Amino acid sequence: MATEVTERRFAETYLQLIGLSSKADESKYHTPSTYDKLSSLGPSLPAIKAELPRQKSGQEDNVQKKIDMSIKSIKPPHKFSVNLSQVDGSQTVYHLKTTLINEATDLSTKDIKAGDLKLLLKGKVIQDTATLSSLTDESSVSLMCMVSQKPAPSASETNSTGEADPSDQIPVEVKSLSADTWSRIHKVLVEDLRSEPAANEALKKLKKSWD
C-alpha cells in the first residue's frame, strides 16, 4: 500500500513539473544528425606544452641498447676469459657464440663450433635464440661458458684417415674432476654471481651435468 502511495505522489509531482515547463522550440535542440550546425562546442582547454613520452617498441630498445659482456670458461681443458665491449642488444646468443670463438684463441684453434658451446647465466643454460638485451637490464653482464667434449672418432673414420687401428692404441680413461678443480670452479662462480648460496646452487647443477 505504501508503494502505491509513493508511486502516485511521484506521478502527480512529475505532471506538475511538466506543466510548469514551457514548450521550447525544437530548433534549439540538436541530434547527431544536426551536430554540424553547432556554432561552438563550448570552452576549449589550453594546449599542453609539455612533450608527452613516446613509447618505444621492444625492437627499438634492442637496437639502441649496448651491453658489455664478460665470458669465462669453467671447465677444462679449455681455459679463456673474453671481454666484449658495447655489444648490440639485438644480437642473439648464437651470434655471440660465433664472436666468442673468433675472440678466444683456445677455441678458434681447436675447431670448436657454436653448437659445442653452452653459455650460462646464474647457472642456467641460455637458449641460442634469446637476444642479449633479454639477459639483463644492466649495461653489463657476466656469463660462463662450457665447451662440450667432442665424441671419439669411430673405427671407420680412424681407418679412413690412415691412422692406426683403435685396438692398437692405448685406451684413455676419462677421469672425474678433482676436488681442487671443483674448488677453482666454485671460486669463479662466487666471483661472477657475487653470492655464496647462488654459487653453491650453480656448482651443484654443474656437477650433476658432468656426471
XYZ file of N, CA and C in Angstrom:
633
model
N 0.839 -1.215 0.000
C 0.000 0.000 0.000
C 0.860 1.247 0.000
N 1.937 1.198 0.795
C 2.845 2.338 0.880
C 3.492 2.597 -0.458
N 3.779 1.517 -1.191
C 4.413 1.650 -2.503
C 3.490 2.338 -3.487
N 2.196 1.994 -3.455
C 1.229 2.612 -4.357
C 1.120 4.092 -4.097
N 1.132 4.520 -2.839
C 1.025 5.943 -2.500
C 2.239 6.686 -3.007
N 3.397 6.087 -2.835
C 4.644 6.736 -3.275
C 4.669 6.903 -4.784
N 4.262 5.879 -5.522
C 4.227 5.972 -6.981
C 3.226 7.024 -7.437
N 2.093 7.089 -6.749
C 1.073 8.079 -7.114
C 1.602 9.489 -6.894
N 2.281 9.715 -5.745
C 2.816 11.046 -5.473
C 3.888 11.410 -6.498
N 4.674 10.449 -6.860
C 5.711 10.701 -7.861
C 5.099 11.126 -9.198
N 4.022 10.419 -9.587
C 3.368 10.735 -10.855
C 2.745 12.112 -10.822
N 2.115 12.456 -9.676
C 1.496 13.770 -9.572
C 2.537 14.881 -9.620
N 3.642 14.663 -8.914
C 4.703 15.680 -8.894
C 5.322 15.848 -10.280
N 5.494 14.739 -10.980
C 6.084 14.781 -12.325
C 5.191 15.557 -13.291
N 3.874 15.334 -13.196
C 2.934 16.041 -14.067
C 2.925 17.534 -13.767
N 3.074 17.895 -12.487
C 3.120 19.309 -12.122
C 4.348 19.992 -12.728
N 5.467 19.288 -12.686
C 6.698 19.862 -13.245
C 6.591 20.056 -14.748
N 5.964 19.093 -15.412
C 5.777 19.221 -16.850
C 4.898 20.433 -17.168
N 3.904 20.633 -16.340
C 3.009 21.766 -16.568
C 3.692 23.091 -16.362
N 4.693 23.137 -15.482
C 5.391 24.390 -15.223
C 6.379 24.736 -16.328
N 6.847 23.736 -17.074
C 7.841 23.966 -18.130
C 7.151 24.401 -19.407
N 7.729 25.447 -19.998
C 7.178 25.923 -21.262
C 7.773 25.119 -22.413
N 7.030 24.951 -23.481
C 7.484 24.182 -24.620
C 8.546 24.966 -25.380
N 9.711 24.353 -25.534
C 10.817 25.029 -26.223
C 10.788 24.709 -27.703
N 11.390 25.610 -28.446
C 11.463 25.422 -29.898
C 12.387 24.239 -30.206
N 11.964 23.357 -31.078
C 12.764 22.179 -31.413
C 14.075 22.547 -32.076
N 14.163 23.742 -32.656
C 15.403 24.155 -33.325
C 16.539 24.400 -32.340
N 16.206 24.535 -31.054
C 17.229 24.765 -30.045
C 17.904 23.477 -29.612
N 17.382 22.363 -30.015
C 17.945 21.069 -29.637
C 18.608 20.432 -30.857
N 19.649 19.699 -30.590
C 20.389 19.081 -31.679
C 20.494 17.571 -31.470
N 20.449 16.887 -32.561
C 20.626 15.440 -32.578
C 21.922 15.145 -33.327
N 22.408 13.914 -33.292
C 23.647 13.600 -34.025
C 23.615 14.009 -35.486
N 22.445 14.032 -36.078
C 22.364 14.402 -37.497
C 22.482 15.904 -37.713
N 22.357 16.714 -36.637
C 22.426 18.175 -36.788
C 23.626 18.774 -36.046
N 24.613 17.922 -35.644
C 25.774 18.437 -34.917
C 26.610 19.400 -35.766
N 26.512 19.266 -37.087
C 27.298 20.144 -37.949
C 26.808 21.588 -37.917
N 25.625 21.802 -37.336
C 25.064 23.152 -37.259
C 25.481 23.872 -35.981
N 26.169 23.185 -35.077
C 26.594 23.820 -33.826
C 27.644 24.867 -34.110
N 27.471 26.035 -33.529
C 28.439 27.114 -33.729
C 29.632 26.987 -32.790
N 29.465 26.284 -31.678
C 30.554 26.134 -30.712
C 30.346 24.851 -29.933
N 31.462 24.242 -29.559
C 31.410 23.033 -28.726
C 31.697 23.346 -27.271
N 31.670 24.638 -26.916
C 31.952 25.014 -25.552
C 33.380 25.497 -25.404
N 33.776 25.855 -24.201
C 35.136 26.377 -23.974
C 36.189 25.308 -24.294
N 37.276 25.739 -24.933
C 38.362 24.809 -25.271
C 39.417 24.834 -24.181
N 40.049 23.686 -23.952
C 41.104 23.568 -22.947
C 42.418 24.061 -23.519
N 43.294 24.611 -22.677
C 44.593 25.098 -23.178
C 45.439 23.933 -23.669
N 46.251 24.188 -24.684
C 47.123 23.133 -25.244
C 48.215 22.769 -24.250
N 48.556 21.510 -24.208
C 49.615 21.041 -23.321
C 50.963 21.293 -23.986
N 51.816 22.074 -23.336
C 53.106 22.414 -23.918
C 54.155 21.330 -23.655
N 53.985 20.563 -22.588
C 54.970 19.529 -22.262
C 54.908 18.407 -23.287
N 56.092 17.895 -23.651
C 56.161 16.794 -24.620
C 55.803 15.470 -23.945
N 54.854 14.781 -24.514
C 54.427 13.515 -23.940
C 55.459 12.435 -24.234
N 55.668 11.503 -23.298
C 56.652 10.432 -23.534
C 56.224 9.543 -24.689
N 57.178 9.149 -25.506
C 56.902 8.279 -26.659
C 57.266 6.850 -26.303
N 56.330 5.969 -26.440
C 56.564 4.577 -26.119
C 57.382 3.915 -27.224
N 58.481 3.287 -26.810
C 59.352 2.631 -27.775
C 59.000 1.159 -27.874
N 59.126 0.640 -29.039
C 58.888 -0.789 -29.235
C 60.070 -1.578 -28.716
N 59.840 -2.874 -28.452
C 60.911 -3.734 -27.970
C 62.057 -3.811 -28.950
N 61.758 -3.763 -30.246
C 62.798 -3.850 -31.263
C 63.703 -2.623 -31.220
N 63.118 -1.437 -30.985
C 63.922 -0.230 -30.905
C 64.860 -0.275 -29.718
N 64.372 -0.798 -28.566
C 65.203 -0.906 -27.381
C 66.371 -1.835 -27.636
N 66.108 -2.944 -28.336
C 67.170 -3.899 -28.613
C 68.261 -3.275 -29.475
N 67.852 -2.487 -30.485
C 68.810 -1.911 -31.406
C 69.677 -0.874 -30.694
N 69.094 -0.078 -29.825
C 69.807 1.003 -29.187
C 70.634 0.545 -27.990
N 70.278 -0.551 -27.374
C 70.948 -0.982 -26.166
C 72.304 -1.598 -26.472
N 73.311 -1.193 -25.717
C 74.657 -1.742 -25.825
C 75.025 -2.391 -24.492
N 75.668 -3.550 -24.573
C 75.981 -4.309 -23.359
C 77.455 -4.711 -23.377
N 78.120 -4.568 -22.241
C 79.482 -5.067 -22.079
C 79.400 -6.507 -21.574
N 80.033 -7.429 -22.302
C 79.956 -8.851 -21.991
C 81.285 -9.343 -21.425
N 81.198 -10.154 -20.375
C 82.368 -10.821 -19.807
C 82.073 -12.319 -19.786
N 82.898 -13.105 -20.486
C 82.655 -14.538 -20.631
C 83.889 -15.314 -20.180
N 83.686 -16.273 -19.270
C 84.791 -17.080 -18.756
C 84.474 -18.567 -18.913
N 85.515 -19.337 -19.188
C 85.355 -20.788 -19.245
C 85.401 -21.349 -17.826
N 84.688 -22.449 -17.591
C 84.646 -23.023 -16.246
C 84.936 -24.512 -16.249
N 85.333 -25.038 -17.412
C 85.517 -26.479 -17.492
C 86.741 -26.800 -18.355
N 87.721 -27.503 -17.794
C 88.889 -27.868 -18.596
C 88.494 -28.855 -19.684
N 89.301 -29.004 -20.743
C 90.673 -28.471 -20.872
C 90.742 -27.058 -21.425
N 89.624 -26.480 -21.809
C 89.628 -25.136 -22.392
C 89.641 -24.084 -21.284
N 90.487 -23.092 -21.461
C 90.592 -22.029 -20.470
C 90.718 -20.693 -21.189
N 89.770 -19.806 -20.957
C 89.808 -18.489 -21.599
C 88.924 -17.519 -20.825
N 89.168 -16.262 -21.053
C 88.366 -15.173 -20.487
C 88.315 -14.062 -21.531
N 87.099 -13.743 -21.975
C 86.929 -12.773 -23.065
C 86.012 -11.648 -22.597
N 86.415 -10.421 -22.876
C 85.596 -9.249 -22.589
C 85.210 -8.580 -23.910
N 83.929 -8.371 -24.099
C 83.411 -7.729 -25.311
C 82.698 -6.439 -24.908
N 83.059 -5.350 -25.544
C 82.501 -4.042 -25.185
C 81.441 -3.597 -26.188
N 80.389 -2.998 -25.645
C 79.345 -2.364 -26.460
C 78.775 -3.300 -27.520
N 78.330 -4.456 -27.076
C 77.723 -5.429 -27.985
C 76.253 -5.057 -28.195
N 75.783 -5.142 -29.422
C 74.385 -4.801 -29.727
C 73.434 -5.738 -28.983
N 72.456 -5.140 -28.299
C 71.485 -5.935 -27.561
C 70.571 -6.740 -28.453
N 70.508 -6.386 -29.744
C 69.643 -7.120 -30.660
C 70.256 -8.439 -31.116
N 71.535 -8.638 -30.848
C 72.189 -9.879 -31.250
C 71.641 -11.060 -30.445
N 71.666 -12.225 -31.044
C 71.230 -13.436 -30.354
C 72.418 -14.098 -29.658
N 72.103 -15.025 -28.773
C 73.148 -15.766 -28.067
C 73.984 -16.575 -29.054
N 73.337 -17.105 -30.096
C 74.078 -17.877 -31.095
C 75.122 -16.998 -31.781
N 74.762 -15.773 -32.126
C 75.704 -14.851 -32.753
C 76.841 -14.528 -31.790
N 76.524 -14.418 -30.507
C 77.557 -14.156 -29.503
C 78.550 -15.315 -29.439
N 78.061 -16.543 -29.601
C 78.941 -17.711 -29.578
C 79.952 -17.657 -30.723
N 79.489 -17.290 -31.910
C 80.407 -17.213 -33.050
C 81.462 -16.127 -32.832
N 81.054 -15.023 -32.219
C 82.009 -13.963 -31.897
C 83.015 -14.441 -30.865
N 82.528 -15.182 -29.881
C 83.402 -15.696 -28.824
C 84.463 -16.627 -29.402
N 84.071 -17.482 -30.331
C 85.024 -18.416 -30.948
C 86.127 -17.653 -31.669
N 85.778 -16.567 -32.342
C 86.778 -15.770 -33.062
C 87.709 -15.025 -32.108
N 87.194 -14.662 -30.941
C 87.984 -13.876 -29.989
C 88.861 -14.749 -29.097
N 88.415 -15.954 -28.776
C 89.169 -16.846 -27.880
C 90.066 -17.769 -28.698
N 91.358 -17.582 -28.577
C 92.309 -18.387 -29.346
C 92.184 -19.862 -29.002
N 91.891 -20.158 -27.754
C 91.779 -21.549 -27.321
C 90.634 -22.274 -28.031
N 89.669 -21.527 -28.529
C 88.534 -22.130 -29.239
C 88.754 -22.138 -30.750
N 89.238 -21.029 -31.282
C 89.385 -20.919 -32.737
C 90.440 -21.865 -33.289
N 91.416 -22.238 -32.470
C 92.481 -23.122 -32.950
C 92.161 -24.598 -32.750
N 91.008 -24.910 -32.199
C 90.665 -26.311 -31.916
C 89.362 -26.743 -32.584
N 88.998 -26.036 -33.654
C 87.837 -26.420 -34.459
C 86.561 -26.535 -33.618
N 86.362 -25.580 -32.718
C 85.161 -25.541 -31.893
C 84.063 -24.794 -32.649
N 82.872 -25.351 -32.657
C 81.721 -24.739 -33.322
C 80.789 -24.121 -32.278
N 79.880 -23.270 -32.799
C 78.933 -22.614 -31.887
C 78.066 -23.633 -31.153
N 77.727 -24.733 -31.827
C 76.902 -25.756 -31.194
C 77.601 -26.495 -30.073
N 78.943 -26.356 -29.999
C 79.702 -27.026 -28.943
C 79.729 -26.216 -27.656
N 79.234 -24.990 -27.700
C 79.293 -24.090 -26.552
C 77.953 -24.007 -25.831
N 78.042 -23.890 -24.526
C 76.868 -23.626 -23.696
C 77.181 -22.412 -22.833
N 76.393 -21.362 -22.999
C 76.554 -20.162 -22.185
C 75.565 -20.210 -21.029
N 76.065 -19.882 -19.842
C 75.242 -19.965 -18.639
C 75.164 -18.618 -17.946
N 73.982 -18.313 -17.451
C 73.745 -17.111 -16.657
C 73.144 -17.550 -15.333
N 73.886 -17.337 -14.259
C 73.461 -17.754 -12.926
C 73.164 -19.250 -12.871
N 73.994 -20.026 -13.563
C 73.882 -21.474 -13.521
C 72.880 -22.076 -14.472
N 72.189 -21.258 -15.252
C 71.173 -21.763 -16.180
C 71.639 -21.576 -17.619
N 71.435 -22.613 -18.436
C 71.832 -22.556 -19.840
C 70.916 -21.598 -20.594
N 71.514 -20.734 -21.427
C 70.760 -19.746 -22.185
C 70.482 -20.287 -23.579
N 69.259 -20.137 -24.049
C 68.888 -20.609 -25.380
C 69.557 -19.757 -26.461
N 69.904 -20.399 -27.586
C 70.587 -19.696 -28.680
C 69.734 -18.587 -29.280
N 68.407 -18.724 -29.216
C 67.518 -17.745 -29.854
C 67.278 -16.505 -28.990
N 67.709 -16.516 -27.747
C 67.493 -15.375 -26.859
C 68.351 -14.193 -27.294
N 67.788 -12.986 -27.192
C 68.564 -11.789 -27.503
C 69.350 -11.361 -26.264
N 70.459 -10.684 -26.481
C 71.319 -10.285 -25.370
C 70.622 -9.279 -24.450
N 69.757 -8.451 -25.020
C 69.050 -7.459 -24.201
C 68.078 -8.114 -23.227
N 67.660 -9.346 -23.525
C 66.729 -10.036 -22.633
C 67.433 -10.673 -21.438
N 68.761 -10.681 -21.451
C 69.510 -11.326 -20.370
C 69.637 -10.438 -19.137
N 69.637 -9.122 -19.333
C 69.848 -8.215 -18.212
C 69.278 -6.846 -18.511
N 68.956 -6.109 -17.465
C 68.526 -4.719 -17.600
C 69.700 -3.768 -17.376
N 70.844 -4.324 -16.993
C 72.023 -3.512 -16.729
C 72.828 -3.303 -18.012
N 73.886 -2.494 -17.894
C 74.732 -2.209 -19.054
C 75.833 -3.239 -19.226
N 75.951 -4.182 -18.296
C 76.967 -5.220 -18.413
C 76.439 -6.514 -17.806
N 77.024 -7.633 -18.249
C 76.601 -8.937 -17.735
C 77.772 -9.905 -17.844
N 77.874 -10.830 -16.884
C 78.924 -11.840 -16.880
C 78.310 -13.207 -17.158
N 78.901 -13.923 -18.090
C 78.426 -15.251 -18.460
C 79.538 -16.273 -18.259
N 79.141 -17.520 -18.101
C 80.085 -18.620 -18.023
C 79.898 -19.511 -19.241
N 80.958 -20.168 -19.650
C 80.919 -20.963 -20.867
C 81.427 -22.382 -20.614
N 80.664 -23.349 -21.079
C 81.071 -24.753 -21.037
C 81.241 -25.229 -22.476
N 82.321 -25.961 -22.721
C 82.602 -26.487 -24.052
C 82.360 -27.990 -24.038
N 81.443 -28.439 -24.886
C 81.123 -29.866 -24.941
C 82.302 -30.641 -25.512
N 82.536 -31.807 -24.950
C 83.612 -32.653 -25.451
C 83.177 -33.334 -26.736
N 84.049 -33.317 -27.710
C 83.744 -33.960 -28.979
C 83.837 -35.480 -28.820
N 82.902 -36.235 -29.424
C 82.952 -37.698 -29.325
C 84.176 -38.253 -30.025
N 84.660 -39.387 -29.512
C 85.826 -40.022 -30.113
C 85.469 -40.528 -31.496
N 86.385 -40.441 -32.479
C 86.099 -40.906 -33.842
C 85.873 -42.403 -33.874
N 84.967 -42.846 -34.764
C 84.665 -44.268 -34.904
C 85.824 -44.991 -35.581
N 85.786 -46.339 -35.577
C 86.857 -47.141 -36.164
C 86.974 -46.873 -37.660
N 85.823 -46.725 -38.336
C 85.858 -46.487 -39.783
C 86.459 -45.136 -40.103
N 86.146 -44.121 -39.278
C 86.704 -42.799 -39.509
C 88.202 -42.791 -39.283
N 88.644 -43.527 -38.252
C 90.064 -43.566 -37.950
C 90.842 -44.263 -39.046
N 90.314 -45.404 -39.547
C 90.992 -46.154 -40.597
C 91.028 -45.389 -41.907
N 89.938 -44.606 -42.182
C 89.875 -43.868 -43.436
C 90.917 -42.765 -43.507
N 91.380 -42.304 -42.353
C 92.399 -41.253 -42.332
C 93.802 -41.820 -42.350
N 93.922 -43.172 -42.385
C 95.235 -43.794 -42.467
C 95.919 -43.955 -41.130
N 95.199 -43.725 -40.019
C 95.788 -43.864 -38.697
C 95.734 -45.317 -38.254
N 96.404 -45.628 -37.179
C 96.464 -46.991 -36.675
C 95.102 -47.422 -36.189
N 94.889 -48.730 -36.177
C 93.630 -49.292 -35.705
C 93.445 -48.964 -34.227
N 92.225 -48.593 -33.795
C 91.997 -48.237 -32.389
C 92.385 -49.355 -31.430
N 92.325 -50.623 -31.882
C 92.669 -51.726 -30.995
C 94.139 -51.720 -30.630
N 94.970 -51.044 -31.480
C 96.407 -50.985 -31.210
C 96.772 -49.790 -30.348
N 95.819 -48.943 -30.095
C 96.088 -47.747 -29.308
C 95.762 -47.978 -27.847
N 96.425 -47.220 -27.002
C 96.195 -47.328 -25.556
C 94.938 -46.545 -25.204
N 93.952 -47.224 -24.611
C 92.708 -46.504 -24.258
C 92.967 -45.435 -23.212
N 92.253 -44.338 -23.364
C 92.377 -43.226 -22.425
C 91.132 -43.178 -21.555
N 91.352 -43.235 -20.292
C 90.229 -43.226 -19.339
C 89.876 -41.785 -18.984
N 88.588 -41.450 -19.149
C 88.116 -40.113 -18.794
C 87.816 -40.090 -17.306
N 88.636 -39.349 -16.590
C 88.502 -39.314 -15.138
C 87.579 -38.177 -14.723
N 87.048 -38.338 -13.549
C 86.217 -37.268 -12.999
C 87.109 -36.139 -12.501
N 86.515 -34.948 -12.365
C 87.282 -33.787 -11.927
C 87.684 -33.935 -10.466
N 88.871 -33.425 -10.168
C 89.361 -33.487 -8.792
C 88.669 -32.443 -7.934
N 88.804 -32.625 -6.655
C 88.199 -31.681 -5.712
C 88.812 -30.292 -5.872
N 90.105 -30.254 -6.210
C 90.772 -28.970 -6.403
C 90.188 -28.219 -7.603
N 89.890 -28.982 -8.681
C 89.295 -28.363 -9.875
C 87.914 -27.806 -9.556
N 87.102 -28.602 -8.855
C 85.767 -28.118 -8.480
C 85.863 -26.892 -7.574
N 86.910 -26.856 -6.737
C 87.102 -25.706 -5.848
C 87.395 -24.450 -6.652
N 88.212 -24.588 -7.725
C 88.513 -23.425 -8.564
C 87.261 -22.959 -9.322
N 86.472 -23.943 -9.784
C 85.225 -23.589 -10.472
C 84.292 -22.842 -9.522
N 84.223 -23.312 -8.282
C 83.361 -22.669 -7.283
C 83.817 -21.235 -7.024
N 85.133 -21.022 -7.028
C 85.662 -19.678 -6.811
C 85.243 -18.745 -7.936
N 85.290 -19.241 -9.186
C 84.866 -18.430 -10.332
C 83.379 -18.097 -10.229
N 82.582 -19.081 -9.805
C 81.141 -18.862 -9.661
C 80.847 -17.796 -8.617
N 81.560 -17.833 -7.509
C 81.348 -16.836 -6.447
C 81.688 -15.441 -6.956
N 82.790 -15.332 -7.745
C 83.186 -14.026 -8.285
C 82.159 -13.492 -9.271
N 81.603 -14.384 -10.103
C 80.642 -13.936 -11.120
C 79.276 -13.645 -10.534
N 78.805 -14.543 -9.654
C 77.443 -14.400 -9.120
C 77.388 -13.494 -7.899
N 78.549 -13.313 -7.250
C 78.610 -12.459 -6.050
C 77.654 -12.926 -4.961
N 77.483 -14.203 -4.875
C 76.583 -14.765 -3.869
C 77.005 -16.200 -3.590
N 77.337 -16.481 -2.346
C 77.766 -17.831 -1.986
C 76.660 -18.867 -2.198
N 75.408 -18.601 -1.755
C 74.336 -19.593 -1.995
C 74.088 -19.831 -3.475
N 74.091 -18.758 -4.282
C 73.867 -18.916 -5.717
C 74.998 -19.708 -6.367
N 76.223 -19.467 -5.903
C 77.370 -20.209 -6.439
C 77.275 -21.688 -6.084
N 76.840 -21.970 -4.862
C 76.690 -23.365 -4.452
C 75.640 -24.092 -5.290
N 74.544 -23.398 -5.582
C 73.475 -23.998 -6.385
C 73.949 -24.242 -7.818
N 74.681 -23.256 -8.376
C 75.194 -23.405 -9.736
C 76.216 -24.543 -9.814
N 77.064 -24.653 -8.788
C 78.065 -25.722 -8.775
C 77.394 -27.090 -8.692
N 76.315 -27.154 -7.941
C 75.577 -28.411 -7.823
C 75.037 -28.860 -9.180
N 74.510 -27.902 -9.961
C 73.975 -28.229 -11.281
C 75.093 -28.661 -12.237
N 76.251 -27.986 -12.120
C 77.373 -28.332 -12.996
C 77.893 -29.736 -12.701
N 77.976 -30.068 -11.425
C 78.427 -31.413 -11.065
C 77.467 -32.475 -11.584
N 76.184 -32.166 -11.508
C 75.180 -33.118 -11.979
C 75.291 -33.326 -13.484
N 75.504 -32.232 -14.247
C 75.625 -32.360 -15.703
C 76.931 -33.060 -16.086
N 77.986 -32.880 -15.281
C 79.269 -33.526 -15.564
C 79.178 -35.037 -15.375
N 78.476 -35.430 -14.328
C 78.326 -36.871 -14.049
C 77.439 -37.532 -15.116
